XYZ file of C-alpha atoms in Angstrom:
617
model
C -0.028 -0.129 -0.015
C 1.089 3.635 -0.484
C 2.196 4.925 2.921
C 2.426 8.662 3.169
C 4.991 10.113 5.674
C 4.933 13.279 7.514
C 6.509 16.280 5.853
C 9.717 17.489 7.738
C 10.267 21.169 6.876
C 13.848 22.072 6.344
C 16.223 24.313 4.351
C 18.316 22.544 1.777
C 21.463 24.351 0.896
C 22.573 24.827 -2.776
C 25.943 22.891 -3.342
C 28.600 23.698 -5.765
C 28.853 21.603 -8.963
C 31.664 19.355 -9.100
C 31.224 18.248 -12.628
C 33.360 18.915 -15.542
C 31.460 21.751 -17.274
C 31.735 25.205 -15.815
C 28.294 25.982 -16.862
C 26.143 22.705 -17.113
C 22.986 24.449 -18.424
C 23.010 27.528 -20.644
C 19.923 29.186 -22.196
C 20.700 29.092 -25.931
C 17.182 29.588 -27.394
C 17.965 32.831 -29.172
C 21.207 31.828 -30.804
C 19.514 28.558 -32.006
C 16.674 30.183 -33.722
C 13.827 29.596 -31.024
C 12.075 32.774 -30.550
C 8.626 32.442 -28.674
C 7.277 34.848 -26.130
C 4.842 33.178 -23.642
C 2.184 35.440 -22.475
C 2.143 36.656 -18.803
C -1.374 35.717 -18.099
C -2.578 32.381 -19.528
C -6.209 31.499 -20.678
C -9.437 32.851 -19.986
C -9.817 31.332 -16.468
C -7.195 30.508 -13.835
C -3.502 30.251 -13.930
C -2.771 26.766 -15.186
C 0.032 27.551 -17.721
C 0.787 25.938 -21.059
C 2.463 22.884 -22.442
C 5.558 22.270 -24.729
C 7.092 19.361 -26.359
C 10.340 17.876 -27.691
C 9.528 15.359 -30.491
C 10.535 14.482 -33.918
C 7.464 15.566 -35.788
C 9.156 15.555 -39.287
C 10.516 12.042 -38.634
C 14.145 13.111 -39.922
C 15.994 11.628 -36.670
C 16.356 14.727 -34.657
C 14.007 16.424 -32.096
C 11.920 19.324 -32.955
C 10.227 21.924 -30.549
C 6.542 22.664 -30.119
C 5.609 25.559 -27.701
C 2.161 26.816 -26.433
C 1.489 30.158 -24.531
C 1.716 32.853 -26.942
C -0.781 35.583 -26.738
C -2.220 34.954 -30.307
C -2.962 31.226 -29.116
C -0.690 29.826 -31.943
C 1.561 26.851 -31.385
C 5.277 27.599 -32.061
C 6.586 25.163 -34.383
C 10.364 24.854 -34.751
C 11.989 22.432 -37.036
C 15.403 21.138 -35.914
C 18.050 21.334 -38.748
C 20.075 18.360 -37.343
C 22.518 20.027 -35.023
C 20.120 21.820 -32.548
C 19.433 25.057 -34.605
C 16.046 25.670 -35.643
C 13.835 27.107 -38.435
C 10.484 28.660 -37.393
C 7.662 26.795 -39.106
C 4.769 28.336 -37.068
C 2.987 30.148 -39.781
C 3.647 27.673 -42.612
C 2.717 24.442 -40.942
C -1.057 24.658 -41.190
C -1.911 24.575 -37.419
C -4.286 27.290 -36.600
C -4.521 29.630 -33.479
C -6.797 28.611 -30.620
C -8.594 30.819 -27.952
C -7.569 28.914 -24.848
C -4.701 26.315 -25.544
C -3.678 24.031 -22.748
C -1.425 21.069 -23.713
C 0.322 19.497 -26.634
C 1.397 15.938 -27.447
C 2.533 14.098 -30.677
C 1.818 10.512 -31.713
C 1.165 8.435 -34.763
C -2.443 7.780 -34.418
C -3.110 6.568 -37.809
C -0.134 4.339 -38.124
C 1.365 5.788 -41.238
C 4.884 6.348 -39.679
C 4.804 10.051 -39.052
C 3.695 11.973 -35.966
C 0.435 13.833 -35.730
C -0.174 16.764 -33.161
C -2.848 16.753 -30.636
C -3.649 20.084 -28.983
C -5.941 20.427 -25.935
C -7.947 23.593 -24.845
C -9.340 24.837 -21.629
C -12.628 25.395 -23.465
C -13.437 24.473 -27.115
C -12.377 20.879 -27.484
C -9.373 19.133 -28.617
C -7.618 19.817 -32.133
C -6.024 16.869 -33.864
C -3.730 17.658 -36.819
C -2.736 14.885 -39.193
C 0.805 14.999 -40.373
C 0.981 15.308 -44.228
C 4.849 15.482 -44.243
C 7.257 18.185 -44.832
C 6.073 19.971 -41.730
C 2.595 20.585 -42.947
C -0.556 19.408 -41.031
C -4.335 19.110 -41.790
C -6.957 19.472 -39.019
C -8.600 16.135 -38.879
C -10.585 16.771 -35.567
C -13.973 16.396 -36.975
C -13.251 13.489 -39.174
C -11.735 11.640 -36.184
C -14.840 12.280 -34.028
C -13.037 13.978 -31.170
C -15.610 16.326 -29.491
C -15.269 17.431 -25.828
C -16.764 20.196 -23.900
C -14.359 19.652 -20.773
C -11.613 21.981 -19.573
C -8.921 19.966 -21.051
C -5.341 19.700 -19.509
C -2.842 17.127 -20.484
C -3.090 14.481 -23.101
C -1.400 11.025 -23.369
C -1.304 8.022 -25.603
C -1.023 4.235 -25.252
C -2.448 1.093 -26.781
C -4.953 0.122 -24.054
C -6.479 -3.016 -25.726
C -3.609 -4.496 -27.680
C -5.074 -3.818 -31.245
C -1.785 -2.012 -32.320
C -3.424 1.477 -32.422
C -2.689 4.266 -29.868
C -5.629 5.281 -27.682
C -5.902 8.785 -26.215
C -6.480 9.966 -22.735
C -7.298 13.615 -22.046
C -7.564 14.797 -18.476
C -10.375 17.233 -17.760
C -10.409 19.724 -14.844
C -13.911 19.794 -13.424
C -15.316 23.253 -12.819
C -12.440 25.312 -14.278
C -14.961 27.012 -16.499
C -18.756 26.745 -15.977
C -19.432 24.712 -19.105
C -16.961 22.043 -17.802
C -18.759 21.491 -14.544
C -19.182 17.668 -13.808
C -17.485 16.534 -16.948
C -15.052 13.554 -16.612
C -11.768 13.022 -18.169
C -12.023 11.088 -21.557
C -10.456 7.929 -22.761
C -10.926 7.699 -26.618
C -10.368 4.437 -28.227
C -8.647 4.311 -31.557
C -10.907 2.354 -34.003
C -8.014 2.018 -36.512
C -9.799 3.738 -39.294
C -8.889 7.190 -38.331
C -11.721 7.691 -35.943
C -12.176 7.453 -32.042
C -14.771 6.374 -29.651
C -15.292 7.816 -26.043
C -15.013 4.674 -23.802
C -14.404 6.214 -20.609
C -17.740 5.067 -19.287
C -16.591 1.532 -19.785
C -13.603 2.066 -17.450
C -13.357 3.388 -13.842
C -13.244 6.952 -15.380
C -16.917 8.080 -15.092
C -16.334 10.067 -11.891
C -15.353 13.610 -12.556
C -12.478 15.185 -10.717
C -10.073 18.089 -10.846
C -7.695 16.171 -13.247
C -4.524 17.747 -14.638
C -2.711 14.675 -16.193
C -2.786 10.847 -16.858
C 0.273 8.937 -17.106
C 0.437 5.668 -18.801
C 2.907 3.311 -17.241
C 3.191 -0.596 -17.125
C 3.840 -0.388 -13.341
C 2.930 -4.149 -12.772
C 5.222 -5.130 -15.643
C 2.611 -7.344 -17.419
C 3.097 -5.700 -20.730
C 0.050 -3.455 -20.835
C -0.243 0.006 -19.895
C -1.815 0.967 -16.624
C -2.918 4.610 -15.852
C -1.856 7.077 -12.999
C -4.113 10.235 -12.832
C -2.956 13.409 -11.137
C -6.013 15.172 -9.467
C -6.089 18.602 -7.935
C -8.216 19.634 -4.782
C -8.846 16.197 -3.534
C -10.262 17.459 -0.150
C -13.192 19.056 -2.229
C -16.104 17.273 -3.661
C -16.154 14.801 -5.425
C -13.096 13.922 -3.124
C -10.987 12.178 -5.728
C -7.437 11.888 -4.925
C -4.750 10.541 -7.284
C -5.873 7.319 -9.107
C -4.074 4.251 -10.016
C -5.807 2.289 -12.543
C -4.788 -1.332 -13.408
C -5.166 -2.681 -17.018
C -7.094 -5.879 -16.793
C -7.298 -7.283 -20.365
C -8.043 -3.777 -21.905
C -10.248 -2.470 -19.033
C -8.919 0.170 -16.678
C -9.870 -0.737 -12.912
C -9.365 1.769 -10.155
C -7.151 -0.084 -7.618
C -6.388 2.854 -5.600
C -8.154 1.862 -2.257
C -6.476 -1.522 -2.594
C -2.978 -0.299 -2.853
C -3.434 2.483 -0.287
C -4.656 5.086 -2.725
C -2.781 8.532 -2.483
C -2.859 11.238 0.135
C -5.370 13.995 -0.560
C -3.392 16.789 -1.986
C -3.312 19.411 -4.820
C -1.324 17.331 -7.467
C -0.299 18.799 -10.803
C 2.641 17.367 -12.860
C 3.952 13.758 -12.762
C 7.411 12.381 -13.240
C 7.205 8.541 -14.046
C 10.400 6.851 -13.949
C 12.666 4.414 -12.084
C 14.307 6.936 -9.846
C 15.669 4.528 -7.113
C 16.869 2.048 -9.606
C 14.867 -1.036 -8.418
C 13.339 -1.859 -11.784
C 9.871 -0.498 -11.021
C 7.984 2.687 -11.965
C 8.071 5.439 -9.381
C 5.872 8.675 -9.322
C 7.080 11.980 -8.425
C 4.109 14.196 -8.018
C 4.143 18.086 -8.072
C 2.222 19.668 -5.449
C 1.293 22.794 -3.486
C 2.123 23.857 0.099
C -0.633 26.037 1.509
C -2.743 26.364 4.713
C -5.386 24.102 3.212
C -2.927 21.347 2.231
C -3.632 18.171 4.225
C -1.069 16.544 6.255
C 1.360 14.866 4.070
C 4.507 15.665 1.857
C 4.543 18.822 -0.323
C 5.947 16.915 -3.545
C 5.455 13.162 -2.716
C 7.674 10.413 -4.150
C 5.964 7.132 -4.506
C 8.584 4.483 -4.985
C 7.351 1.259 -6.789
C 7.961 -1.982 -5.187
C 7.467 -5.570 -6.234
C 3.851 -6.699 -5.933
C 2.525 -3.218 -6.966
C 2.848 -1.515 -3.640
C 4.365 1.942 -3.115
C 6.186 3.732 -0.549
C 6.308 7.578 -0.087
C 9.911 8.621 0.383
C 10.389 12.266 -0.591
C 11.939 13.287 2.732
C 14.283 10.290 2.519
C 15.457 11.366 -0.975
C 15.915 15.038 0.005
C 13.031 16.401 -1.972
C 11.573 18.783 0.564
C 11.421 22.220 -0.932
C 13.558 24.853 0.757
C 10.833 27.625 0.445
C 7.506 28.111 1.878
C 4.137 28.148 -0.127
C 5.698 26.447 -3.139
C 3.628 25.260 -5.906
C 5.197 22.956 -8.362
C 4.034 22.083 -11.917
C 6.195 20.282 -14.502
C 8.434 17.767 -12.921
C 11.034 15.616 -15.074
C 13.383 12.664 -14.247
C 16.494 12.892 -16.539
C 20.119 11.696 -16.304
C 21.629 15.115 -16.930
C 25.199 14.010 -16.101
C 24.966 10.396 -17.705
C 25.920 8.750 -14.476
C 23.037 6.325 -14.920
C 21.072 7.906 -12.089
C 17.943 9.916 -12.814
C 17.899 13.479 -11.517
C 14.770 15.603 -11.084
C 13.794 19.047 -12.430
C 10.906 20.818 -10.782
C 9.253 23.873 -12.319
C 7.655 26.139 -9.612
C 5.119 28.913 -9.669
C 6.279 32.331 -8.414
C 9.520 30.644 -7.285
C 12.486 29.559 -9.363
C 13.076 26.165 -10.725
C 14.672 23.353 -8.486
C 17.051 20.798 -9.713
C 18.003 17.654 -7.627
C 21.049 15.508 -8.482
C 20.843 11.869 -7.829
C 24.033 9.873 -6.853
C 22.223 6.616 -6.605
C 21.613 6.562 -2.950
C 19.425 9.000 -0.945
C 19.397 11.864 -0.285
C 19.500 13.741 -3.631
C 21.431 17.075 -3.636
C 19.656 20.306 -4.386
C 21.906 21.996 -6.978
C 19.817 24.247 -8.994
C 22.184 27.363 -8.962
C 25.225 25.253 -9.402
C 23.917 23.698 -12.636
C 22.415 27.028 -13.951
C 18.686 26.138 -13.887
C 17.414 28.838 -11.604
C 15.518 30.501 -14.400
C 14.243 33.918 -14.505
C 14.073 35.460 -11.117
C 12.846 38.927 -11.880
C 9.423 39.403 -10.433
C 9.456 35.577 -9.612
C 8.041 34.621 -12.932
C 6.194 31.308 -12.907
C 7.216 28.296 -14.770
C 4.500 25.751 -15.634
C 5.719 23.842 -18.568
C 8.935 21.936 -19.541
C 10.112 19.044 -21.820
C 13.335 17.141 -21.946
C 15.372 15.624 -24.839
C 18.710 15.827 -26.748
C 18.248 18.693 -29.031
C 21.767 18.917 -30.538
C 22.549 15.129 -30.617
C 25.671 15.422 -28.284
C 24.408 12.895 -25.687
C 23.438 15.553 -23.123
C 19.622 15.725 -22.250
C 18.502 19.346 -22.731
C 15.399 20.965 -21.152
C 12.930 23.182 -22.858
C 10.970 25.671 -20.543
C 8.277 28.134 -21.195
C 8.119 30.627 -18.334
C 5.072 32.886 -18.076
C 5.708 36.350 -19.443
C 9.221 35.442 -20.736
C 10.773 33.955 -24.036
C 10.814 30.153 -23.916
C 14.177 28.868 -22.754
C 16.336 26.078 -24.423
C 18.561 24.979 -21.614
C 21.388 23.260 -23.380
C 23.237 20.638 -21.468
C 27.162 20.987 -21.525
C 27.671 18.377 -18.899
C 26.186 15.251 -20.552
C 28.491 15.414 -23.519
C 31.581 14.868 -21.243
C 30.380 11.571 -20.290
C 29.450 8.391 -22.168
C 25.907 7.531 -23.153
C 23.860 5.603 -25.633
C 20.408 6.418 -27.117
C 17.902 3.828 -28.414
C 15.175 4.578 -30.886
C 12.904 1.459 -30.403
C 11.275 0.525 -33.526
C 7.429 -0.009 -33.526
C 5.288 -3.009 -34.556
C 2.202 -2.622 -36.752
C 0.463 0.732 -36.305
C 2.295 1.435 -33.139
C 5.221 2.764 -35.087
C 6.975 4.447 -32.003
C 6.779 1.369 -29.826
C 4.844 3.332 -27.144
C 4.736 1.233 -24.006
C 7.961 -0.741 -24.727
C 10.092 -1.540 -21.736
C 13.889 -1.184 -21.980
C 16.278 -2.721 -19.289
C 19.866 -1.940 -19.599
C 22.841 -3.509 -17.946
C 26.346 -2.158 -17.374
C 28.432 -4.434 -15.381
C 26.082 -5.579 -12.602
C 24.007 -2.311 -12.626
C 20.610 -2.344 -14.300
C 18.491 0.786 -15.257
C 14.837 0.611 -16.544
C 13.131 2.803 -18.901
C 9.694 3.000 -20.550
C 8.819 4.611 -23.898
C 6.071 6.859 -23.015
C 4.087 9.475 -25.137
C 2.706 12.478 -23.296
C 1.564 12.178 -19.641
C 4.725 13.155 -17.913
C 6.009 16.578 -16.862
C 2.937 18.733 -17.262
C 0.682 19.560 -20.289
C 3.579 18.563 -22.636
C 5.657 15.693 -24.062
C 9.358 14.908 -23.875
C 11.289 12.789 -26.473
C 10.374 9.127 -26.880
C 13.997 7.952 -27.448
C 15.517 6.110 -24.565
C 18.464 7.837 -23.228
C 20.961 5.569 -21.240
C 23.905 7.197 -19.259
C 26.934 5.159 -19.428
C 29.361 7.053 -17.137
C 32.707 5.823 -18.032
C 31.634 2.519 -19.748
C 32.473 2.092 -23.457
C 29.451 -0.295 -24.020
C 26.085 -1.531 -22.687
C 26.710 -5.151 -21.820
C 23.072 -6.047 -22.153
C 19.836 -4.645 -23.206
C 16.503 -6.323 -22.771
C 13.679 -4.807 -24.753
C 10.013 -5.948 -24.276
C 7.317 -4.557 -26.682
C 3.742 -4.027 -25.417
C 0.972 -6.658 -25.165
C 3.565 -9.640 -25.469
C 4.142 -8.408 -29.085
C 7.809 -9.170 -29.290
C 11.179 -9.458 -26.981
C 14.778 -8.942 -27.842
C 17.945 -9.090 -26.138
C 21.038 -7.212 -27.338
C 24.653 -7.329 -26.301
C 27.793 -5.333 -26.217
C 26.159 -2.310 -27.606
C 28.839 0.434 -28.160
C 28.319 3.749 -26.246
C 28.331 7.307 -27.801
C 25.859 6.263 -30.656
C 22.051 6.566 -31.259
C 20.883 3.138 -32.199
C 17.660 2.227 -34.042
C 16.596 -0.999 -32.713
C 14.082 -2.771 -34.885
C 11.153 -5.045 -33.708
C 11.950 -8.780 -34.320
C 9.614 -8.485 -37.320
C 11.722 -5.754 -38.907
C 15.046 -7.670 -38.903
C 16.374 -7.872 -42.418
C 13.595 -5.786 -43.771
C 15.619 -2.620 -44.594
C 12.943 -0.975 -46.682
C 10.176 -1.664 -44.115
C 7.891 -3.177 -46.825
C 7.064 -6.410 -44.799
C 9.150 -8.897 -46.563
C 12.860 -9.651 -47.322
C 13.483 -9.435 -50.935
C 16.410 -8.878 -53.273
C 16.910 -5.118 -52.367
C 16.911 -6.176 -48.710
C 19.621 -8.983 -49.541
C 21.904 -6.395 -51.195
C 21.492 -4.129 -48.103
C 22.179 -7.082 -45.797
C 25.336 -8.201 -47.660
C 26.731 -4.521 -47.434
C 26.590 -4.923 -43.610
C 27.880 -8.538 -43.455
C 31.429 -8.433 -41.998
C 31.576 -4.543 -41.930
C 32.114 -2.461 -38.834
C 28.926 -2.253 -36.860
C 27.653 1.169 -37.050
C 24.250 2.990 -36.882
C 22.478 1.521 -40.038
C 23.627 -1.879 -39.279
C 20.884 -2.734 -36.729
C 18.426 -4.454 -39.073
C 21.225 -6.905 -39.968
C 22.107 -8.011 -36.459
C 19.554 -10.957 -36.057
C 21.329 -12.213 -32.991
C 21.810 -8.798 -31.316
C 25.412 -9.112 -30.423
C 26.467 -5.907 -32.085
C 28.090 -7.416 -35.126
C 26.861 -8.851 -38.493
C 28.411 -12.259 -39.133
C 27.730 -15.778 -40.665
C 25.254 -16.479 -38.012
C 23.222 -13.425 -38.960
C 23.506 -14.355 -42.644
C 22.042 -17.835 -41.892
C 19.122 -16.107 -40.081
C 18.532 -13.747 -43.062
C 18.694 -16.472 -45.566
C 16.044 -18.396 -43.621
C 13.652 -15.593 -44.017
C 14.701 -14.486 -47.424
C 11.858 -14.447 -50.057
C 14.051 -15.407 -52.953
C 16.709 -18.016 -53.759
C 20.275 -17.074 -52.582
C 21.730 -18.304 -55.894
C 19.713 -15.810 -57.860
C 22.551 -13.281 -57.935
C 21.039 -10.845 -60.412
C 17.457 -10.766 -58.723
C 15.489 -11.702 -61.790
C 13.598 -14.495 -60.112
C 15.360 -17.406 -62.016
C 18.573 -19.196 -61.191
C 19.989 -19.694 -64.452
C 22.827 -19.100 -66.924
C 23.494 -15.557 -65.994
C 23.949 -16.545 -62.367
C 26.197 -19.556 -63.428
C 28.525 -16.961 -65.408
C 28.760 -14.758 -62.558
C 29.765 -17.566 -60.108
C 32.261 -18.892 -62.666
C 33.790 -15.403 -63.171
C 34.407 -14.991 -59.474
C 35.594 -18.650 -58.953
C 38.085 -18.468 -56.004
C 37.107 -14.872 -55.076
C 35.216 -13.807 -52.029
C 32.246 -11.802 -53.435
C 29.541 -11.648 -50.446
C 26.778 -11.761 -53.111
C 28.227 -14.956 -54.841
C 29.441 -16.825 -51.710
C 26.145 -18.187 -51.044
C 27.080 -20.406 -48.099
C 29.075 -17.421 -46.420
C 32.398 -19.503 -45.985
C 34.531 -16.716 -47.388
C 35.039 -18.243 -50.926
C 33.268 -18.669 -54.297
C 33.879 -22.362 -54.888
C 32.337 -25.746 -55.432
C 29.892 -25.605 -52.496
C 28.230 -22.334 -53.899
C 28.111 -24.087 -57.336
C 26.279 -27.086 -55.979
C 23.857 -24.791 -54.226
C 23.148 -22.891 -57.474
C 22.681 -26.207 -59.451
C 20.189 -27.372 -56.677
C 18.148 -24.111 -57.133
C 18.292 -24.111 -60.770
C 15.226 -22.806 -62.470
C 12.551 -20.226 -61.604
């Protein structure tokens, strides 16, 4: 069960940074081409802030930037040029302004391989923009059947029922505006034909609440996504604290009472990650300190345990704020120094950011000033939204922040690049092209780290990159990686994966299929043979059937076993005949990879015998 512990008020000193970079984080938004002024007062009602995202919306391999909060209500769209410099596509992308924007996420809802954009609004309903390629989008909200009158906050995506298509959760904040009174959050089932159906009433979601965010995470490790909902004002009717919903064969069941529930507090943003390194998902919840706050921690840290229980441990881990009346919003877990331990970034309203460094054992060290993340202190501007991701490809996780009444900040990480790292882009399966919901366990020596591929639902109102970032400290390789795709749709084990690279890891069904057309034909064989025996580099991943970080004869045998054609059809014309015989005789005694059908290093009698056995169409 969840056991809240009493808050111990204290002052945490800001320690000096002992790392290699003099300035670990530096705001470089202006010099990198991101210019976006966030309005000082958000939305029509309340001070709830805006979202932002780091995501590869143009699918070119680098992370782009999406920002909400401009007075015009227009989403800022900034295309990454490959090295962390950006071109402003805001006015040319086809995404229209909104009156009361809230949050942003990006997911491939139609399974066509590119990321579509979902925007939520405080009033007015969601807006879904289909990606047409080349940074161009078309409003598909009406066609998709997405209609909602609620006060929408964060959105998140996962495949709830295992049909391969991503379903959508939108948190609704009851009573934020009069029209939203009594309206619950929405769970939209993806029908797979471009349309959605509201199925919230079929799950334990019918009760309305003051909901800010829903985070999908497979907390019980049974390969399907469960849901953790962050609810505000739990001491007021309808008295709904944070909720933990277990996925039971596609139905979400509220198990909060059975596992101890969550203490009644004002909960906003959520960081979902394995912070203590025990292999289970932990939840760090942003909160408020006020006279109406019930007894309990200000920003609780629920550490996941075997068997599905949680232990509240914020004081043990040194996460007690050093100010009074602190209200936190976006919270993120990231390994900023690549030491394999996840650190925490906290955005605060009317107070500066806070950054806690994790050494692997509690307590964390509050080091905001030392790492350069205090943020704008003039007039104590509020920070609500943030997102994380490696924007310049140097191996350091950067932070995008949209402070109220200030230009958005790109806090570029200059410390992470000084240490070793590896990044994994997990390949999807079927319509779930981003592998949302995949679990990744990485071992260096005897130490394991655990990561999930999540799409929205962490931080607050936004989305961080879906690439799995693994800090390697001084290690030159990851000794073992275990990947488990959602709903038991596939598993792989990799070994000896070199550090300092971004690797694209295909689903088992994608091995050998270089053009992703669903089979292994002659063009795939040519690609495979070019990787056979060559140095293992990014681009070789689809040829590494056994996952040992090289492409050798064992991989060749595995490819040949799934090859659609005949290995002796050297010219790919569908016939093993005279032309192929002439080629093999011309290379007799040579070592052409194409003509060496049995992969023994020589073109000889064994290859000729194989050719003769395959003679004909």
